[in-house]
CSV table of N, CA and C in Angstrom, one decimal:
chain,number,residue,atom,x,y,z
M,934,MET,N,52.3,207.2,160.2
M,934,MET,CA,51.0,207.4,159.6
M,934,MET,C,50.8,206.4,158.5
M,935,ALA,N,51.8,206.1,157.7
M,935,ALA,CA,51.7,205.1,156.6
M,935,ALA,C,51.2,203.7,157.1
M,936,ALA,N,51.6,203.4,158.3
M,936,ALA,CA,51.1,202.1,158.9
M,936,ALA,C,49.6,202.0,159.0
M,937,TYR,N,48.9,203.1,158.9
M,937,TYR,CA,47.5,203.1,159.0
M,937,TYR,C,46.8,203.2,157.6
M,938,ALA,N,47.6,203.4,156.6
M,938,ALA,CA,47.1,203.5,155.2
M,938,ALA,C,46.5,202.2,154.8
M,939,VAL,N,45.2,202.3,154.3
M,939,VAL,CA,44.5,201.2,153.7
M,939,VAL,C,43.9,201.6,152.4
M,940,PRO,N,43.6,200.6,151.6
M,940,PRO,CA,42.9,201.0,150.3
M,940,PRO,C,41.6,201.6,150.6
M,941,VAL,N,41.2,202.6,149.8
M,941,VAL,CA,39.9,203.2,149.8
M,941,VAL,C,38.9,202.3,149.2
M,942,GLU,N,37.8,202.0,149.8
M,942,GLU,CA,36.7,201.1,149.3
M,942,GLU,C,35.7,202.1,148.6
M,943,LEU,N,35.6,201.9,147.3
M,943,LEU,CA,34.7,202.8,146.5
M,943,LEU,C,33.4,202.0,146.1
M,944,THR,N,32.4,202.8,145.8
M,944,THR,CA,31.1,202.3,145.3
M,944,THR,C,30.8,203.0,143.9
M,945,ASP,N,29.8,202.5,143.3
M,945,ASP,CA,29.3,203.2,142.0
M,945,ASP,C,29.0,204.6,142.3
M,946,GLN,N,28.6,205.0,143.5
M,946,GLN,CA,28.2,206.3,143.8
M,946,GLN,C,29.4,207.3,143.9
M,947,ASP,N,30.5,206.8,144.4
M,947,ASP,CA,31.6,207.7,144.6
M,947,ASP,C,32.9,207.5,143.8
M,948,ALA,N,32.9,206.4,143.0
M,948,ALA,CA,34.1,206.1,142.1
M,948,ALA,C,34.4,207.2,141.1
M,949,ALA,N,33.4,207.6,140.4
M,949,ALA,CA,33.7,208.7,139.3
M,949,ALA,C,34.2,209.9,139.9
M,950,GLN,N,33.7,210.4,141.1
M,950,GLN,CA,34.2,211.6,141.7
M,950,GLN,C,35.6,211.4,142.2
M,951,MET,N,35.9,210.2,142.8
M,951,MET,CA,37.3,210.0,143.3
M,951,MET,C,38.2,210.0,142.1
M,952,ILE,N,37.9,209.3,141.0
M,952,ILE,CA,38.8,209.3,139.8
M,952,ILE,C,39.0,210.7,139.3
M,953,ARG,N,37.9,211.5,139.2
M,953,ARG,CA,38.0,212.8,138.6
M,953,ARG,C,38.8,213.8,139.5
M,954,GLU,N,38.6,213.7,140.8
M,954,GLU,CA,39.2,214.7,141.7
M,954,GLU,C,40.5,214.2,142.4
M,955,ALA,N,41.0,213.0,142.2
M,955,ALA,CA,42.2,212.6,142.8
M,955,ALA,C,43.3,213.5,142.6
M,956,ASP,N,44.0,214.0,143.6
M,956,ASP,CA,45.1,214.9,143.5
M,956,ASP,C,46.5,214.1,143.4
M,957,LEU,N,46.4,212.8,143.4
M,957,LEU,CA,47.6,211.9,143.2
M,957,LEU,C,47.2,210.9,142.2
M,958,PRO,N,48.2,210.2,141.6
M,958,PRO,CA,47.9,209.1,140.7
M,958,PRO,C,47.0,208.1,141.5
M,959,LEU,N,46.2,207.4,140.8
M,959,LEU,CA,45.2,206.5,141.5
M,959,LEU,C,45.3,205.1,140.8
M,960,LEU,N,45.4,204.1,141.7
M,960,LEU,CA,45.4,202.7,141.3
M,960,LEU,C,44.0,202.1,141.8
M,961,LEU,N,43.2,201.7,140.9
M,961,LEU,CA,41.9,201.2,141.2
M,961,LEU,C,41.8,199.7,141.0
M,962,ASP,N,41.6,198.9,142.0
M,962,ASP,CA,41.6,197.4,141.9
M,962,ASP,C,40.1,197.0,141.8
M,963,PHE,N,39.7,196.5,140.6
M,963,PHE,CA,38.4,195.9,140.5
M,963,PHE,C,38.5,194.5,140.9
M,964,TYR,N,37.7,194.1,141.9
M,964,TYR,CA,37.8,192.7,142.4
M,964,TYR,C,36.4,192.2,142.7
M,965,SER,N,36.3,190.9,143.0
M,965,SER,CA,35.1,190.2,143.5
M,965,SER,C,35.5,189.4,144.7
M,966,PRO,N,34.7,189.4,145.8
M,966,PRO,CA,35.0,188.6,147.0
M,966,PRO,C,35.1,187.1,146.7
M,967,SER,N,34.4,186.6,145.6
M,967,SER,CA,34.3,185.2,145.3
M,967,SER,C,35.5,184.8,144.4
M,968,CYS,N,36.3,185.7,144.0
M,968,CYS,CA,37.4,185.4,143.1
M,968,CYS,C,38.7,185.0,143.9
M,969,THR,N,39.2,183.8,143.6
M,969,THR,CA,40.4,183.4,144.3
M,969,THR,C,41.6,184.2,144.0
M,970,PRO,N,41.9,184.6,142.8
M,970,PRO,CA,43.1,185.4,142.5
M,970,PRO,C,42.9,186.8,143.2
M,971,CYS,N,41.7,187.3,143.3
M,971,CYS,CA,41.4,188.6,144.0
M,971,CYS,C,41.7,188.5,145.4
M,972,ARG,N,41.4,187.4,146.1
M,972,ARG,CA,41.7,187.2,147.5
M,972,ARG,C,43.2,187.1,147.7
M,973,THR,N,43.9,186.5,146.8
M,973,THR,CA,45.3,186.3,146.8
M,973,THR,C,46.0,187.7,146.7
M,974,LEU,N,45.4,188.6,145.8
M,974,LEU,CA,46.0,189.9,145.6
M,974,LEU,C,45.7,190.9,146.7
M,975,ALA,N,44.6,190.6,147.5
M,975,ALA,CA,44.2,191.6,148.5
M,975,ALA,C,45.3,192.0,149.5
M,976,PRO,N,46.0,191.1,150.0
M,976,PRO,CA,47.1,191.5,151.0
M,976,PRO,C,48.2,192.3,150.3
M,977,VAL,N,48.4,192.0,149.0
M,977,VAL,CA,49.4,192.8,148.2
M,977,VAL,C,48.9,194.2,148.1
M,978,ILE,N,47.6,194.4,147.7
M,978,ILE,CA,47.0,195.7,147.6
M,978,ILE,C,47.1,196.5,148.9
M,979,ASN,N,46.9,195.8,150.0
M,979,ASN,CA,47.0,196.4,151.3
M,979,ASN,C,48.4,196.9,151.6
M,980,ARG,N,49.4,196.1,151.3
M,980,ARG,CA,50.8,196.5,151.5
M,980,ARG,C,51.1,197.7,150.6
M,981,LEU,N,50.7,197.6,149.4
M,981,LEU,CA,51.0,198.8,148.4
M,981,LEU,C,50.4,200.1,149.0
M,982,ALA,N,49.2,200.0,149.6
M,982,ALA,CA,48.6,201.2,150.1
M,982,ALA,C,49.5,201.8,151.2
M,983,ARG,N,50.1,200.9,152.0
M,983,ARG,CA,51.0,201.4,153.0
M,983,ARG,C,52.3,201.9,152.4
M,984,GLN,N,52.9,201.1,151.5
M,984,GLN,CA,54.1,201.5,150.9
M,984,GLN,C,54.1,202.7,150.1
M,985,PHE,N,53.0,203.0,149.4
M,985,PHE,CA,52.9,204.1,148.5
M,985,PHE,C,52.1,205.3,149.1
M,986,PHE,N,51.8,205.2,150.4
M,986,PHE,CA,51.0,206.2,151.0
M,986,PHE,C,51.6,207.6,150.8
M,987,GLY,N,50.8,208.5,150.4
M,987,GLY,CA,51.2,209.9,150.1
M,987,GLY,C,51.7,210.1,148.7
M,988,ARG,N,51.9,209.0,147.9
M,988,ARG,CA,52.4,209.1,146.5
M,988,ARG,C,51.4,208.6,145.5
M,989,VAL,N,50.6,207.6,145.9
M,989,VAL,CA,49.6,207.1,145.1
M,989,VAL,C,48.3,206.8,145.9
M,990,ILE,N,47.2,207.0,145.4
M,990,ILE,CA,45.9,206.6,146.1
M,990,ILE,C,45.6,205.2,145.6
M,991,ILE,N,45.5,204.2,146.5
M,991,ILE,CA,45.1,202.9,146.2
M,991,ILE,C,43.7,202.7,146.6
M,992,ALA,N,42.9,202.3,145.7
M,992,ALA,CA,41.4,202.1,145.9
M,992,ALA,C,41.0,200.8,145.4
M,993,LYS,N,39.8,200.3,145.8
M,993,LYS,CA,39.3,199.1,145.3
M,993,LYS,C,37.8,199.2,145.2
M,994,ILE,N,37.2,198.4,144.2
M,994,ILE,CA,35.8,198.4,144.0
M,994,ILE,C,35.3,197.0,143.8
M,995,ASP,N,34.3,196.6,144.5
M,995,ASP,CA,33.7,195.2,144.4
M,995,ASP,C,32.8,195.2,143.2
M,996,THR,N,33.2,194.4,142.2
M,996,THR,CA,32.4,194.4,140.9
M,996,THR,C,31.1,193.6,141.1
M,997,SER,N,31.0,192.8,142.1
M,997,SER,CA,29.8,192.0,142.3
M,997,SER,C,28.6,192.9,142.8
M,998,THR,N,29.0,194.0,143.5
M,998,THR,CA,27.9,194.9,144.0
M,998,THR,C,28.0,196.3,143.3
M,999,ASN,N,29.0,196.6,142.5
M,999,ASN,CA,29.1,197.9,141.8
M,999,ASN,C,29.3,197.6,140.3
M,1000,ARG,N,28.2,197.2,139.7
M,1000,ARG,CA,28.3,196.8,138.3
M,1000,ARG,C,28.4,197.9,137.3
M,1001,LEU,N,27.9,199.1,137.7
M,1001,LEU,CA,27.9,200.3,136.8
M,1001,LEU,C,29.4,200.7,136.5
M,1002,SER,N,30.2,200.8,137.6
M,1002,SER,CA,31.6,201.1,137.4
M,1002,SER,C,32.3,200.1,136.6
M,1003,ALA,N,32.1,198.8,136.9
M,1003,ALA,CA,32.7,197.7,136.1
M,1003,ALA,C,32.3,197.8,134.7
M,1004,GLY,N,31.1,198.0,134.4
M,1004,GLY,CA,30.6,198.1,133.0
M,1004,GLY,C,31.2,199.3,132.3
M,1005,HIS,N,31.3,200.4,133.0
M,1005,HIS,CA,31.8,201.7,132.4
M,1005,HIS,C,33.3,201.5,131.9
M,1006,TYR,N,34.0,200.7,132.7
M,1006,TYR,CA,35.4,200.5,132.3
M,1006,TYR,C,35.7,199.2,131.6
M,1007,GLY,N,34.6,198.5,131.2
M,1007,GLY,CA,34.7,197.3,130.4
M,1007,GLY,C,35.4,196.1,131.1
M,1008,ILE,N,35.2,196.0,132.4
M,1008,ILE,CA,35.8,195.0,133.2
M,1008,ILE,C,35.1,193.7,132.8
M,1009,ARG,N,35.9,192.7,132.3
M,1009,ARG,CA,35.4,191.4,131.9
M,1009,ARG,C,36.0,190.3,132.8
M,1010,GLY,N,37.0,190.6,133.5
M,1010,GLY,CA,37.7,189.6,134.4
M,1010,GLY,C,38.3,190.3,135.5
M,1011,VAL,N,38.3,189.6,136.7
M,1011,VAL,CA,38.9,190.2,137.9
M,1011,VAL,C,40.0,189.3,138.4
M,1012,PRO,N,41.0,189.8,139.0
M,1012,PRO,CA,41.2,191.2,139.3
M,1012,PRO,C,41.7,192.0,138.1
M,1013,THR,N,41.2,193.2,138.0
M,1013,THR,CA,41.7,194.1,137.0
M,1013,THR,C,42.1,195.4,137.7
M,1014,LEU,N,43.4,195.8,137.4
M,1014,LEU,CA,43.9,197.0,138.0
M,1014,LEU,C,44.0,198.1,136.9
M,1015,ILE,N,43.4,199.3,137.2
M,1015,ILE,CA,43.4,200.4,136.3
M,1015,ILE,C,44.2,201.5,137.0
M,1016,PHE,N,45.1,202.1,136.2
M,1016,PHE,CA,45.9,203.2,136.7
M,1016,PHE,C,45.4,204.5,136.1
M,1017,PHE,N,45.1,205.5,136.9
M,1017,PHE,CA,44.6,206.8,136.5
M,1017,PHE,C,45.5,207.9,136.9
M,1018,LYS,N,45.6,208.9,136.0
M,1018,LYS,CA,46.3,210.1,136.3
M,1018,LYS,C,45.4,211.2,135.7
M,1019,ASN,N,45.2,212.2,136.6
M,1019,ASN,CA,44.3,213.4,136.2
M,1019,ASN,C,43.0,212.9,135.6
M,1020,GLY,N,42.4,211.9,136.2
M,1020,GLY,CA,41.1,211.4,135.8
M,1020,GLY,C,41.1,210.5,134.5
M,1021,GLN,N,42.3,210.3,133.9
M,1021,GLN,CA,42.4,209.5,132.7
M,1021,GLN,C,43.0,208.2,132.9
M,1022,VAL,N,42.6,207.1,132.2
M,1022,VAL,CA,43.2,205.8,132.3
M,1022,VAL,C,44.5,205.9,131.6
M,1023,VAL,N,45.6,205.5,132.2
M,1023,VAL,CA,46.9,205.4,131.6
M,1023,VAL,C,47.5,204.0,131.5
M,1024,ASP,N,46.9,203.1,132.2
M,1024,ASP,CA,47.3,201.7,132.1
M,1024,ASP,C,46.3,200.8,132.7
M,1025,GLN,N,46.4,199.5,132.3
M,1025,GLN,CA,45.4,198.5,132.8
M,1025,GLN,C,46.1,197.2,132.8
M,1026,VAL,N,45.9,196.4,133.9
M,1026,VAL,CA,46.5,195.1,134.1
M,1026,VAL,C,45.3,194.1,134.5
M,1027,VAL,N,45.2,193.0,133.8
M,1027,VAL,CA,44.2,192.0,134.2
M,1027,VAL,C,45.0,190.8,134.8
M,1028,GLY,N,44.5,190.4,135.9
M,1028,GLY,CA,45.2,189.3,136.6
M,1028,GLY,C,46.0,189.7,137.8
M,1029,ALA,N,46.4,188.8,138.6
M,1029,ALA,CA,47.2,189.1,139.8
M,1029,ALA,C,48.6,189.0,139.5
M,1030,LEU,N,49.3,190.2,139.5
M,1030,LEU,CA,50.7,190.2,139.3
M,1030,LEU,C,51.5,190.0,140.6
M,1031,PRO,N,52.7,189.5,140.5
M,1031,PRO,CA,53.5,189.4,141.8
M,1031,PRO,C,53.9,190.8,142.4
M,1032,ASP,N,54.1,190.8,143.7
M,1032,ASP,CA,54.4,192.0,144.4
M,1032,ASP,C,55.5,192.9,143.7
M,1033,ASP,N,56.6,192.3,143.3
M,1033,ASP,CA,57.7,193.1,142.8
M,1033,ASP,C,57.3,193.7,141.4
M,1034,ALA,N,56.5,193.0,140.6
M,1034,ALA,CA,56.0,193.5,139.4
M,1034,ALA,C,55.1,194.7,139.6
M,1035,LEU,N,54.2,194.6,140.6
M,1035,LEU,CA,53.3,195.8,140.9
M,1035,LEU,C,54.1,197.0,141.5
M,1036,VAL,N,55.1,196.7,142.3
M,1036,VAL,CA,55.9,197.8,142.8
M,1036,VAL,C,56.6,198.5,141.7
M,1037,ALA,N,57.2,197.7,140.8
M,1037,ALA,CA,57.9,198.3,139.6
M,1037,ALA,C,57.0,199.1,138.8
M,1038,GLN,N,55.8,198.6,138.6
M,1038,GLN,CA,54.8,199.3,137.7
M,1038,GLN,C,54.3,200.6,138.4
M,1039,LEU,N,54.1,200.5,139.7
M,1039,LEU,CA,53.7,201.7,140.4
M,1039,LEU,C,54.8,202.8,140.4
M,1040,ASN,N,56.1,202.4,140.6
M,1040,ASN,CA,57.2,203.3,140.6
M,1040,ASN,C,57.3,204.0,139.2
M,1041,SER,N,57.1,203.2,138.2
M,1041,SER,CA,57.1,203.7,136.8
M,1041,SER,C,55.9,204.7,136.6
M,1042,PHE,N,54.8,204.3,137.1
M,1042,PHE,CA,53.6,205.1,137.0
M,1042,PHE,C,53.7,206.5,137.7
M,1043,ILE,N,54.4,206.5,138.8
M,1043,ILE,CA,54.6,207.7,139.6
M,1043,ILE,C,55.5,208.7,138.8
M,1044,ARG,N,56.6,208.1,138.2
M,1044,ARG,CA,57.6,208.9,137.4
M,1044,ARG,C,57.0,209.4,136.1
M,1045,SER,N,56.1,208.8,135.5
M,1045,SER,CA,55.6,209.2,134.2
M,1045,SER,C,54.7,210.4,134.2
């Protein structure tokens, strides 16, 4: 089943509800299709969705078409990764981190 896990694509219309109602920790990737580091990070996000399936919800939101959500969270640069637990921001990373750093951060995020 985890082989079919993919990041959830959110919009301004459904992001707030997903963040509020998520029953697992949530990693939200704010990205833009025109951003080179975002395109580099995309396969990593896809792998993380499979690797952490059932333990973390991995989602993404395109800031070029969903400006309300980006503005609400003060996104000034992409990629920006925001970690949520129980609807609250618990951490934020700006920029594309290496795979192993993201895996370590997610493992720490799950344990906290």
